[in-house]
CSV table of C-alpha atoms and ligand atoms in Angstrom, one decimal:
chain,number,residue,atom,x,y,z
F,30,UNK,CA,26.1,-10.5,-16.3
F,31,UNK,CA,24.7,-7.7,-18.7
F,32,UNK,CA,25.6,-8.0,-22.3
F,33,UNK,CA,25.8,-5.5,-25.4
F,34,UNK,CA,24.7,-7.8,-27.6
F,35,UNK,CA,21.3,-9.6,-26.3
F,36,UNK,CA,18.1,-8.7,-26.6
F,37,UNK,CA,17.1,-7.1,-23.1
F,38,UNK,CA,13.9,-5.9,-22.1
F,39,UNK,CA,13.0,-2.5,-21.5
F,40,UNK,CA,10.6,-0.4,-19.5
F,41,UNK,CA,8.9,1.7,-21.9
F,42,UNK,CA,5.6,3.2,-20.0
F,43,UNK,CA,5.0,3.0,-16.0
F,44,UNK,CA,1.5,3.5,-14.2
F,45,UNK,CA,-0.1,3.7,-10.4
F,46,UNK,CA,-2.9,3.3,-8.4
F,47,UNK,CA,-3.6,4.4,-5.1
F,48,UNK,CA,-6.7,4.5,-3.5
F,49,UNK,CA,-8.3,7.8,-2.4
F,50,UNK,CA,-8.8,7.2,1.2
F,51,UNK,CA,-5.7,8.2,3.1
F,52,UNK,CA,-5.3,6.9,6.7
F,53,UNK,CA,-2.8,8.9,8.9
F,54,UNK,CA,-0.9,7.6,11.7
F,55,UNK,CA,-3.4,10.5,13.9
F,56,UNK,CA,-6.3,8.1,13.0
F,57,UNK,CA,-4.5,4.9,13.8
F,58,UNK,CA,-3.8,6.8,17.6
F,59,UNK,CA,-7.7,6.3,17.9
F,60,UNK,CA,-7.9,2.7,16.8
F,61,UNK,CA,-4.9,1.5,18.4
F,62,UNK,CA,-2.7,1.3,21.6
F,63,UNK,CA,0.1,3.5,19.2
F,64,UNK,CA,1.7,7.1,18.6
F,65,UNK,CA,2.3,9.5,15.3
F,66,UNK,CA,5.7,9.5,17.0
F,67,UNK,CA,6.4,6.0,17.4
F,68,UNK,CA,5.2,5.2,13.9
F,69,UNK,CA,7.5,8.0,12.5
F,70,UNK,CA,10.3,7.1,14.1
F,71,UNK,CA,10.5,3.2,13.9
F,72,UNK,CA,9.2,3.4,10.1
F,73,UNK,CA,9.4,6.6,8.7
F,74,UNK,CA,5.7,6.1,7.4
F,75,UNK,CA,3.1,9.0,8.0
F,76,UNK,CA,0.3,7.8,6.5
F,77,UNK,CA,-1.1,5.2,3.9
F,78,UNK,CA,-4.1,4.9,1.2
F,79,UNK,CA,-6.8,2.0,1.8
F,80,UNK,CA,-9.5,0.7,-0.4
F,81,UNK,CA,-12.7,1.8,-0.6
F,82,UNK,CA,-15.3,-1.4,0.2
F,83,UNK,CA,-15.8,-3.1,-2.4
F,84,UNK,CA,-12.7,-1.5,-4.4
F,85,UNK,CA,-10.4,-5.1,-4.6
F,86,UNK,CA,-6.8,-6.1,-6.2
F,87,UNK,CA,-7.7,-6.6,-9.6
F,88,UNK,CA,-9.2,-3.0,-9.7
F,89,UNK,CA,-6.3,-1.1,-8.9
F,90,UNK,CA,-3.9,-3.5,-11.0
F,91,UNK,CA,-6.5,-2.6,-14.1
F,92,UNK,CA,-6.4,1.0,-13.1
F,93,UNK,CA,-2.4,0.9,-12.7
F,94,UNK,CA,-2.7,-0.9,-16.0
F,95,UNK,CA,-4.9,1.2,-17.9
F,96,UNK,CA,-2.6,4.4,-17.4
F,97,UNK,CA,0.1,2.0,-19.2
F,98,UNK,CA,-2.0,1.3,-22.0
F,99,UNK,CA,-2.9,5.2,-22.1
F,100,UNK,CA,0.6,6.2,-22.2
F,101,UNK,CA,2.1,4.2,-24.1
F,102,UNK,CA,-0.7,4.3,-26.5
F,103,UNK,CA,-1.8,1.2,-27.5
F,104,UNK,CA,-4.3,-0.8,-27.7
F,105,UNK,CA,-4.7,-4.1,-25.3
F,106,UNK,CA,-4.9,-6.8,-27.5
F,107,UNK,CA,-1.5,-5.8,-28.2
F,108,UNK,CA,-0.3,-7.3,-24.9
F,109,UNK,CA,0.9,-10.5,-25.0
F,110,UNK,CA,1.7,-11.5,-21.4
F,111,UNK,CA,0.1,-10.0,-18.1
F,112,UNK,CA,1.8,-10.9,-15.0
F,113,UNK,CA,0.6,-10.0,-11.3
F,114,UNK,CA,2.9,-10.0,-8.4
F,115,UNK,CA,0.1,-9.8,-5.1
F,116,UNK,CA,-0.4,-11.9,-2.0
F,117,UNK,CA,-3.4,-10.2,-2.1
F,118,UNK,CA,-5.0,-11.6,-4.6
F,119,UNK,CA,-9.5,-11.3,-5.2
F,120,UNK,CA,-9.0,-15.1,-4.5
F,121,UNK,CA,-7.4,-18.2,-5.0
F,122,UNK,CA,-8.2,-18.6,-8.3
F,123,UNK,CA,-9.1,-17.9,-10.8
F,124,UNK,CA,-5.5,-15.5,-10.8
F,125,UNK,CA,-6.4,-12.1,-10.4
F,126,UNK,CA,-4.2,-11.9,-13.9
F,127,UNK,CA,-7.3,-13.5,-15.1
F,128,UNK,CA,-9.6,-10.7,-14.1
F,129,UNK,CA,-7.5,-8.3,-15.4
F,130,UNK,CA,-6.9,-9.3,-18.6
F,131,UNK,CA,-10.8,-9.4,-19.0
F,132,UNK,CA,-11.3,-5.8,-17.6
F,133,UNK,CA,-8.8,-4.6,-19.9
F,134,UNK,CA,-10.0,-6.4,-23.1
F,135,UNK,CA,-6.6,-7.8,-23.5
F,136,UNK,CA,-7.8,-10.6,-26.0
F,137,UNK,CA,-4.5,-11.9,-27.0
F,138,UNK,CA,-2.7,-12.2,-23.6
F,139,UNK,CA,-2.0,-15.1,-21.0
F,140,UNK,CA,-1.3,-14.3,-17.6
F,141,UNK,CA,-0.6,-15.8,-14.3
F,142,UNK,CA,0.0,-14.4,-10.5
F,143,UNK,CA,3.3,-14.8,-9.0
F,144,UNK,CA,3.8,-14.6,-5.1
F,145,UNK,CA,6.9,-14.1,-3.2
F,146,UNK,CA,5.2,-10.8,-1.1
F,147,UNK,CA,7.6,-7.6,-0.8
F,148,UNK,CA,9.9,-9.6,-3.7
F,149,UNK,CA,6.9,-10.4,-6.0
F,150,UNK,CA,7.4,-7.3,-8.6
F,151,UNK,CA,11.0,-8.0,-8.8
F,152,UNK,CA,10.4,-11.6,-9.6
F,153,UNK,CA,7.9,-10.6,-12.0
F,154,UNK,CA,10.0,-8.4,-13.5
F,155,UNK,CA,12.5,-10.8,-14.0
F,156,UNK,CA,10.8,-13.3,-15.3
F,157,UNK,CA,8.8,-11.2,-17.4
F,158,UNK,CA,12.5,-9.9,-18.6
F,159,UNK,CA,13.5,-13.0,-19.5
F,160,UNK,CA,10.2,-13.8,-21.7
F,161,UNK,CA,10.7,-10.6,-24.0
F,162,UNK,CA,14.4,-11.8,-23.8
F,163,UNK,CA,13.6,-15.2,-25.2
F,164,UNK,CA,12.1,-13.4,-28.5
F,165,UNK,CA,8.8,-15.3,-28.2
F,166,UNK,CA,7.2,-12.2,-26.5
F,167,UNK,CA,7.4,-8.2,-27.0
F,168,UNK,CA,4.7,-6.7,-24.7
F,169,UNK,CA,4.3,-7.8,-20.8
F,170,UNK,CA,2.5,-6.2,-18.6
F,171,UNK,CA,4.2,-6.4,-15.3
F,172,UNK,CA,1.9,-5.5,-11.9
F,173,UNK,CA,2.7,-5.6,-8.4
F,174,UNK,CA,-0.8,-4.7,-6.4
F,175,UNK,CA,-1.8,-5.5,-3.1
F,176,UNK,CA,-4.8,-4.8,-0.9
F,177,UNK,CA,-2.9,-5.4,2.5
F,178,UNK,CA,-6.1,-4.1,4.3
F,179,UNK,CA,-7.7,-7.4,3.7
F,180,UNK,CA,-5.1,-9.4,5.7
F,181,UNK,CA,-4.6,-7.6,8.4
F,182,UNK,CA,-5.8,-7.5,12.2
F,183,UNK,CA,-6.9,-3.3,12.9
F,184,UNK,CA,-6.5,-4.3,16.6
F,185,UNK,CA,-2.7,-5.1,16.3
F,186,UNK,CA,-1.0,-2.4,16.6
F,187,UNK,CA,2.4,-4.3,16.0
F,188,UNK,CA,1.3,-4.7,11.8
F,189,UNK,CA,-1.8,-3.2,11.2
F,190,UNK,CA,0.6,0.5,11.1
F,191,UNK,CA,2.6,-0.6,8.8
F,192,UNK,CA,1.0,-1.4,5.4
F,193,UNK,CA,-1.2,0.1,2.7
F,194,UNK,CA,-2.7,-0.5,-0.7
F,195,UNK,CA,-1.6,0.3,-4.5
F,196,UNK,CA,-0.6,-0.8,-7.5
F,197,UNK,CA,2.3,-0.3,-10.1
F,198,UNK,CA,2.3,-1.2,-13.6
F,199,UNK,CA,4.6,-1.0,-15.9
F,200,UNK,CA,4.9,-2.3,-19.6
F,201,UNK,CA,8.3,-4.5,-21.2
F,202,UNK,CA,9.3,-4.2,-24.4
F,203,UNK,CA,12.5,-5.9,-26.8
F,204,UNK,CA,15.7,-3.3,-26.7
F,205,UNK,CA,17.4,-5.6,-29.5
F,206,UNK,CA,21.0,-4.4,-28.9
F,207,UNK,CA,20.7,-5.2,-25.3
F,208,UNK,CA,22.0,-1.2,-24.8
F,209,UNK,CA,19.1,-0.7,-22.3
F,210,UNK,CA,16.4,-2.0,-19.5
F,211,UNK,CA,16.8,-5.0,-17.2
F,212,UNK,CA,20.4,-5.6,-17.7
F,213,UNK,CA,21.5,-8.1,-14.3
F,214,UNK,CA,19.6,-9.5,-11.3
F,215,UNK,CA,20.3,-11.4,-8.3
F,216,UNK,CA,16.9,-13.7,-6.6
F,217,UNK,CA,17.0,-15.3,-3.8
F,218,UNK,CA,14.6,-17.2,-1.0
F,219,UNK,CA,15.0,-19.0,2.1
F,220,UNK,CA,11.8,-20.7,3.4
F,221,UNK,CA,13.5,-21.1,6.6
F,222,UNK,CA,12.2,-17.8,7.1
F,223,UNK,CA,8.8,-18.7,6.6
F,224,UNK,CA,8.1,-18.3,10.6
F,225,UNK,CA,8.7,-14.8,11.3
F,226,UNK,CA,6.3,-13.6,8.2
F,227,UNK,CA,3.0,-15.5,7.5
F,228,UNK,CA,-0.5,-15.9,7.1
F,229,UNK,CA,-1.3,-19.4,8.0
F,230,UNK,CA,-5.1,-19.5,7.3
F,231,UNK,CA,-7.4,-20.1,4.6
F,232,UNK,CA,-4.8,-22.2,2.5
F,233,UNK,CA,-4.4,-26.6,2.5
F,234,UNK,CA,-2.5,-26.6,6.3
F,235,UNK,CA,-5.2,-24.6,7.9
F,236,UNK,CA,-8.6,-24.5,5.5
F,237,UNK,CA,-11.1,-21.9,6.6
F,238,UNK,CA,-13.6,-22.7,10.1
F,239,UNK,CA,-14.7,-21.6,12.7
F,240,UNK,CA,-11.7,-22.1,15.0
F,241,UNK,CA,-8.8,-20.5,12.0
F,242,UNK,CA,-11.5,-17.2,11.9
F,243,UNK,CA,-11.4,-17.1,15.9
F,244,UNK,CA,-7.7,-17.9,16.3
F,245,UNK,CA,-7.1,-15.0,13.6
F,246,UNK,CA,-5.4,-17.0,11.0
F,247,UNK,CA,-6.2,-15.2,8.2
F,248,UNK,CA,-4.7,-12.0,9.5
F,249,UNK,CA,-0.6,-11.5,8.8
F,250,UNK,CA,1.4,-12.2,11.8
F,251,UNK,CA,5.7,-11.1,11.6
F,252,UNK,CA,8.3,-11.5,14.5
F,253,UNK,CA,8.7,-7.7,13.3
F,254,UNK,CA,12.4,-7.5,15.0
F,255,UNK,CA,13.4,-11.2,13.3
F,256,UNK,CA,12.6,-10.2,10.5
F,257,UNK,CA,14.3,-6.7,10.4
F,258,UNK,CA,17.2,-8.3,11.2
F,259,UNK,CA,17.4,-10.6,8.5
F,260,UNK,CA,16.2,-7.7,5.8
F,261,UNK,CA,18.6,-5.4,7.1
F,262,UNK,CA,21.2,-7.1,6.4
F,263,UNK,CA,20.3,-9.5,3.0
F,264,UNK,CA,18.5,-6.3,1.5
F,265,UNK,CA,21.7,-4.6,1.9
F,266,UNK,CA,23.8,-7.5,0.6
F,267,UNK,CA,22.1,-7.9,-2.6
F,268,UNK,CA,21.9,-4.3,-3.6
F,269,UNK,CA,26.2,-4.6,-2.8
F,270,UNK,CA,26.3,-8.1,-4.7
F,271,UNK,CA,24.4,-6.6,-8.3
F,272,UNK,CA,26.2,-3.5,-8.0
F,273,UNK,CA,29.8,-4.9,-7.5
F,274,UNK,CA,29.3,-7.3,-10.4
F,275,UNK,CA,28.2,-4.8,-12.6
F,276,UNK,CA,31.1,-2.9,-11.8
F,277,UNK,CA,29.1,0.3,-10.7
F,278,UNK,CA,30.4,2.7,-7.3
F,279,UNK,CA,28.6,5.1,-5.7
F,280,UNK,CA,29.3,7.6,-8.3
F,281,UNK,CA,27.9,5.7,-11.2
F,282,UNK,CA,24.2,4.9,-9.6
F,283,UNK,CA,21.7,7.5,-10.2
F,284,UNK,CA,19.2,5.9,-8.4
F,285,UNK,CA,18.3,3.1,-6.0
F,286,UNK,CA,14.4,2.5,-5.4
F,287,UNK,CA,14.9,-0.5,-2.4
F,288,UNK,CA,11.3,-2.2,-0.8
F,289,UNK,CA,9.8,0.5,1.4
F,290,UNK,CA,8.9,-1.6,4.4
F,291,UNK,CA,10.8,0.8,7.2
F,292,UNK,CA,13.0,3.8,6.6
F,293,UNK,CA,15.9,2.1,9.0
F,294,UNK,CA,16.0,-0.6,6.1
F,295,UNK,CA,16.2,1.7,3.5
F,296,UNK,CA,18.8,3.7,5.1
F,297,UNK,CA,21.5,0.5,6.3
F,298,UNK,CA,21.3,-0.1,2.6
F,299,UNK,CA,21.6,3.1,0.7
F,300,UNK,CA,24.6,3.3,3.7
F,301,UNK,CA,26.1,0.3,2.3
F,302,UNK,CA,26.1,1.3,-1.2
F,303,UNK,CA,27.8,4.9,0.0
F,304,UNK,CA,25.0,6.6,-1.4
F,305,UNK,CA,23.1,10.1,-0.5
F,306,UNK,CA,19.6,11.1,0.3
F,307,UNK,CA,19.7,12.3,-3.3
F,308,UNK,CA,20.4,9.4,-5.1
F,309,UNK,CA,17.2,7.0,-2.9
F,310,UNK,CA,13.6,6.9,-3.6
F,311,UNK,CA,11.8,6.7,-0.4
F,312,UNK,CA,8.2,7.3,-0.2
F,313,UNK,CA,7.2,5.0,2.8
F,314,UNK,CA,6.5,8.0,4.4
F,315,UNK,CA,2.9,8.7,2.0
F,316,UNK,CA,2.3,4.9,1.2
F,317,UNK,CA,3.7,3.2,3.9
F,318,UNK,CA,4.7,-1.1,2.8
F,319,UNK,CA,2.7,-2.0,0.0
F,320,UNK,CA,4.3,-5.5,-0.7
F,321,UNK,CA,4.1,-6.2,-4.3
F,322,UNK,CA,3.5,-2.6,-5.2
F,323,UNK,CA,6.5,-0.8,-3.9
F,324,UNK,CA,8.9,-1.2,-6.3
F,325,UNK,CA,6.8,0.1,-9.4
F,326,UNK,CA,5.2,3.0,-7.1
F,327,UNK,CA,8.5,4.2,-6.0
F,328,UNK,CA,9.7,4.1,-10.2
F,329,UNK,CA,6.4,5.8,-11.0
F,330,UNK,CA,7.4,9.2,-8.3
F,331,UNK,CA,10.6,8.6,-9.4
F,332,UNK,CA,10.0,9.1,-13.2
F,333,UNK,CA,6.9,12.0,-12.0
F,334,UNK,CA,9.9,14.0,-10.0
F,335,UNK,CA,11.9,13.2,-13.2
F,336,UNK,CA,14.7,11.7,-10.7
F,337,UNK,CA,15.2,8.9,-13.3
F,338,UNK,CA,16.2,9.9,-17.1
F,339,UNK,CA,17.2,7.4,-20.1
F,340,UNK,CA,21.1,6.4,-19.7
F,341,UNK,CA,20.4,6.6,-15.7
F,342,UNK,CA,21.9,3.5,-13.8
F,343,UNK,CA,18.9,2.3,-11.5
F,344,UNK,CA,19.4,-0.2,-8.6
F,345,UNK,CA,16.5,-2.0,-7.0
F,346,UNK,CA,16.3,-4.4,-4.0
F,347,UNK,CA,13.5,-6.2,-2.1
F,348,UNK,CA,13.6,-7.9,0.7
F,349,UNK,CA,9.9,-9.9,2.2
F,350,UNK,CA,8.3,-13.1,3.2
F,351,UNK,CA,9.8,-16.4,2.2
F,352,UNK,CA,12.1,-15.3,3.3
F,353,UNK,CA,12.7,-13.7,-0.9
F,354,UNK,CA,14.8,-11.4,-1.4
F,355,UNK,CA,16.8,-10.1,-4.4
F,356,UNK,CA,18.6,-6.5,-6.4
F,357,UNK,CA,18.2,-5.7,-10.2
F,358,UNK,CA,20.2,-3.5,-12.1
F,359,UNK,CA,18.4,-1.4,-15.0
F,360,UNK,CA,19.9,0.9,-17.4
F,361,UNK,CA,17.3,3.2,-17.6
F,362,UNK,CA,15.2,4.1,-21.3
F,363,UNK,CA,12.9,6.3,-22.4
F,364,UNK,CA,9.5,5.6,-20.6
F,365,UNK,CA,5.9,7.6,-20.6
N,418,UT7,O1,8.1,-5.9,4.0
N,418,UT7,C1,8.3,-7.2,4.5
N,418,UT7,C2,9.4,-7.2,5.4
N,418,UT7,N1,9.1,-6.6,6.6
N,418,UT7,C3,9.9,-5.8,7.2
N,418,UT7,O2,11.0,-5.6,6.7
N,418,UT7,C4,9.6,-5.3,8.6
N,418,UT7,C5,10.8,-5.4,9.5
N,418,UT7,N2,10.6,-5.0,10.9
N,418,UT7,C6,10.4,-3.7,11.2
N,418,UT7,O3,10.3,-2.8,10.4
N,418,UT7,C7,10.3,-3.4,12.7
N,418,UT7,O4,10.7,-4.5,13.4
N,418,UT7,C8,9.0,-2.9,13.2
N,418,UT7,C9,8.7,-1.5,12.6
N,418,UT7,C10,7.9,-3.9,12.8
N,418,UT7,C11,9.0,-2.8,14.7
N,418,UT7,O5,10.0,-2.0,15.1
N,418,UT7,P1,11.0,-2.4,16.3
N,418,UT7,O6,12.0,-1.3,16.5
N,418,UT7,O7,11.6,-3.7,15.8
N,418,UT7,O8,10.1,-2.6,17.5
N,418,UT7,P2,9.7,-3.9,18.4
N,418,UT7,O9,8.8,-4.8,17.6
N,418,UT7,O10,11.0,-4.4,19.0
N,418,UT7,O11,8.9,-3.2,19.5
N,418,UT7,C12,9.5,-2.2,20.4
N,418,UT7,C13,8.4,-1.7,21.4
N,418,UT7,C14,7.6,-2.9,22.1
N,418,UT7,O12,7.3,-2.5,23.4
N,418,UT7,P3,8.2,-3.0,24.6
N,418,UT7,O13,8.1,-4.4,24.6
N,418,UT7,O14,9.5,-2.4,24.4
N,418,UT7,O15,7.5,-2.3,25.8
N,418,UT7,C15,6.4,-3.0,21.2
N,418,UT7,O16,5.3,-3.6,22.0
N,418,UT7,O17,7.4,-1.0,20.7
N,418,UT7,C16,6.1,-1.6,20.9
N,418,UT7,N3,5.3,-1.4,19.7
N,418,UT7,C17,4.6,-0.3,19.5
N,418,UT7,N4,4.4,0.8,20.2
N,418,UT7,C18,3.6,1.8,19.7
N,418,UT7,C19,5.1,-2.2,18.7
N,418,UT7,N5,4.3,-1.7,17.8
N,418,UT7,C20,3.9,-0.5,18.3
N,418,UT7,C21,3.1,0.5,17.8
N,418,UT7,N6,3.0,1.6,18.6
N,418,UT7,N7,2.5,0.5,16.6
C-alpha cells in the first residue's frame, strides 16, 4: 500500500524506438490467407513497425535508451542498474542488458534481462522500483524491447498479424518523501497457462535440430481464444484490484495505459474501471503487440500527446505468457 513517508521511485525521463519499416495489414493480405477488416476488427491494429535485417533487440533498447540519457541529460556512467524486459532477446546469453550497457558506455552499471513476455516491463519496473526504494540505487534504466519478428511464423496468419517491434525506456530515480512515482502494484503468474502461449524450441526441453526447425518450434504458437479469455478477464481484475486498494474511482484516474495485445482487451477493462475513451492510451492500432515494449511506448505517446502531467493518477496493467499478469499504480512526476 502506498505510503507518504518512503522513498518511492520516480519516472523522471521516458524514450522509444520504433523501427522505420511499417508493415500494414494491406501487405499482410498478400502474404497471408487474411483481411484489413478482419485484423481491424478482431484487434484494432492497422499496422506495425519491423526491423530492418540485421537491426536486433539490443539496438533499439540502446536507441530507446539513448533518448533517456539525452533527455534527461546525463551522462551513462551515471546509471547504476540497467534492466531489460524482452523474450526477444540477441541470445541466450550473454543478457542483451549486457550489450547494452556496452553500447551505451555505461561503465558503472550492472544489469540483467527479465522475462515474463507482455508483463516483463511491469516486472521490471517493479523490481527496478523496489531497488531505488531500498536506497542502495538512484539511477535504473528500465527497458522493455522486443523484436517479435524473429519468433514468428509469416505463414500463420493466426499470430504472425498480431505483433511488432519497439522499445521503451524509461529512467528511475529516488522521490524521498514517497509524494510521487511507483506508489502500489499487484504481480501475478500462473504457469498453468504456459500451454496456450509458447515457444517450445531452442531452449533445454527441445534444443535446436533438424526435426525442432522443421516442426517450427522456434516460432510462437497461442490458443489465441484461451488465451483471450483468461486476459480478459485477469487483466481486468487487476487494474479493479490496484485501483480499489488505492482507494481511486473513475473520477480520480487520469490515465490507464493497459498491454495493447487486442483492442477488445483493452476495452472489457477500461469498461471495468468505468472509464472513457479519454482517459485510455491505446495505440495498438500503429504498433500492434509489442510484448515487453507496450507499456513504455504507450507512456512515451502518452507524455508526447501531453495526456499525462505531474500529479496525474496513472494505472497500468499487463496481461501475457506465463500466464503473468499484474496493475501498477503511479502518481505521475515531472519527466522529459
Ligand atoms: O499479448 C499476449 C497475450 N495475447 C493476447 O492477449 C491475445 C488474445 N487473443 C486474441 O486477441 C484473439 O483471440 C485473436 C485476435 C488472436 C483471435 O481472435 P478471435 O476472435 O479469438 O478469433 P479465433 O481465433 O476464434 O478465430 C476466428 C476465425 C477462425 O475461422 P473459423 O474457424 O471461424 O472459420 C480463424 O481461423 O478467424 C480465423 N482467423 C483469421 N481470419 C482472417 C484467425 N486468424 C485470422 C486472420 N485473418 N489473421
Amino acid at each position: 500500500m502506498p505510503s507518504q513517508q518512503r522513498r518511492t521511485a520516480k519516472i523522471t525521463a521516458i524514450g522509444k524506438y520504433l523501427p522505420e519499416r511499417i508493415l500494414s495489414n494491406f501487405e499482410l493480405e498478400k502474404m497471408v490467407d487474411t483481411t484489413d477488416e478482419w485484423i481491424r476488427s478482431r484487434t484494432g491494429i492497422i499496422e506495425r513497425h519491423l526491423v530492418r535485417d540485421g537491426e536486433v533487440t539490443s539496438h533499439m533498447a540502446t536507441e530507446a535508451a539513448r533518448e533517456v540519457l539525452l533527455k534527461r541529460q546525463i551522462d551513462p556512467e551515471e546509471i547504476d542498474c540497467i534492466i531489460v524486459a524482452t523474450v526477444t532477446p540477441d541470445m541466450f546469453f550473454p543478457a542483451t542488458a549486457c550489450l547494452v550497457q556496452n553500447n551505451l558506455g555505461a561503465t558503472r552499471a550492472w544489469g540483467f534481462d527479465l522475462s515474463a513476455a507482455c508483463s516483463g516491463f511491469l516486472f521490471a519496473l517493479d523490481t527496478g522500483a523496489r531497488m531505488v526504494e531500498s536506497g542502495q540505487y538512484t539511477k535504473i534504466l528500465v527497458i522493455g524491447a522486443d523484436t517479435m519478428s524473429s519468433i514468428l511464423d509469416y505463414t500463420d496468419r493466426a499470430t504472425c498479424v498480431l505483433f511488432g517491434d519497439g522499445a521503451g525506456a524509461i529512467l528511475l530515480e529516488p522521490c524521498e518523501d514517497g509524494s510521487e512515482g511507483v506508489l502500489d502494484s499487484i504481480l501475478r503468474c500462473d504457469g498453468s497457462g504456459a500451454e496456450y502461449l509458447y515457444m517450445e524450441g531452442g531452449g533445454s526441453l527441445y534444443p535446436p535440430s533438424a526435426e525442432t526447425i522443421a516442426k517450427g518450434q522456434h516460432y510462437l504458437q497461442q490458443d489465441g481464444p484461451a488465451v483471450f479469455k483468461y486476459a480478459a478477464k485477469w487483466m481486468a481484475d487487476v487494474s479493479a484490484e490496484v485501483a480499489e486498494r488505492n482507494g481511486l474511482t473513475n473520477k480520480d484516474i487520469q490515465l490507464f495505459i493497459p498491454h495493447q495485445a487486442n483492442k477488445r482487451i483493452i476495452d472489457a477493462s477500461a469498461h471495468r474501471l468505468g472509464l472513457t475513451a479519454e482517459q485510455v492510451l491505446s495505440n495498438i492500432e500503429r504498433y500492434a503487440n509489442t510484448t515487453a515494449a507496450t507499456i513504455p511506448l504507450g507512456m512515451a505517446d502518452a507524455v508526447d500527446d501531453g495526456r499525462l502531467r505531474p500529479g496525474d493518477n496513472l494505472i497500468l496493467a499487463a496481461f501475457g505468457a506465463g500466464f503473468t499478469w499484474g496493475g501498477m499504480y503511479i502518481r505521475w512526476s515531472e519527466v522529459r
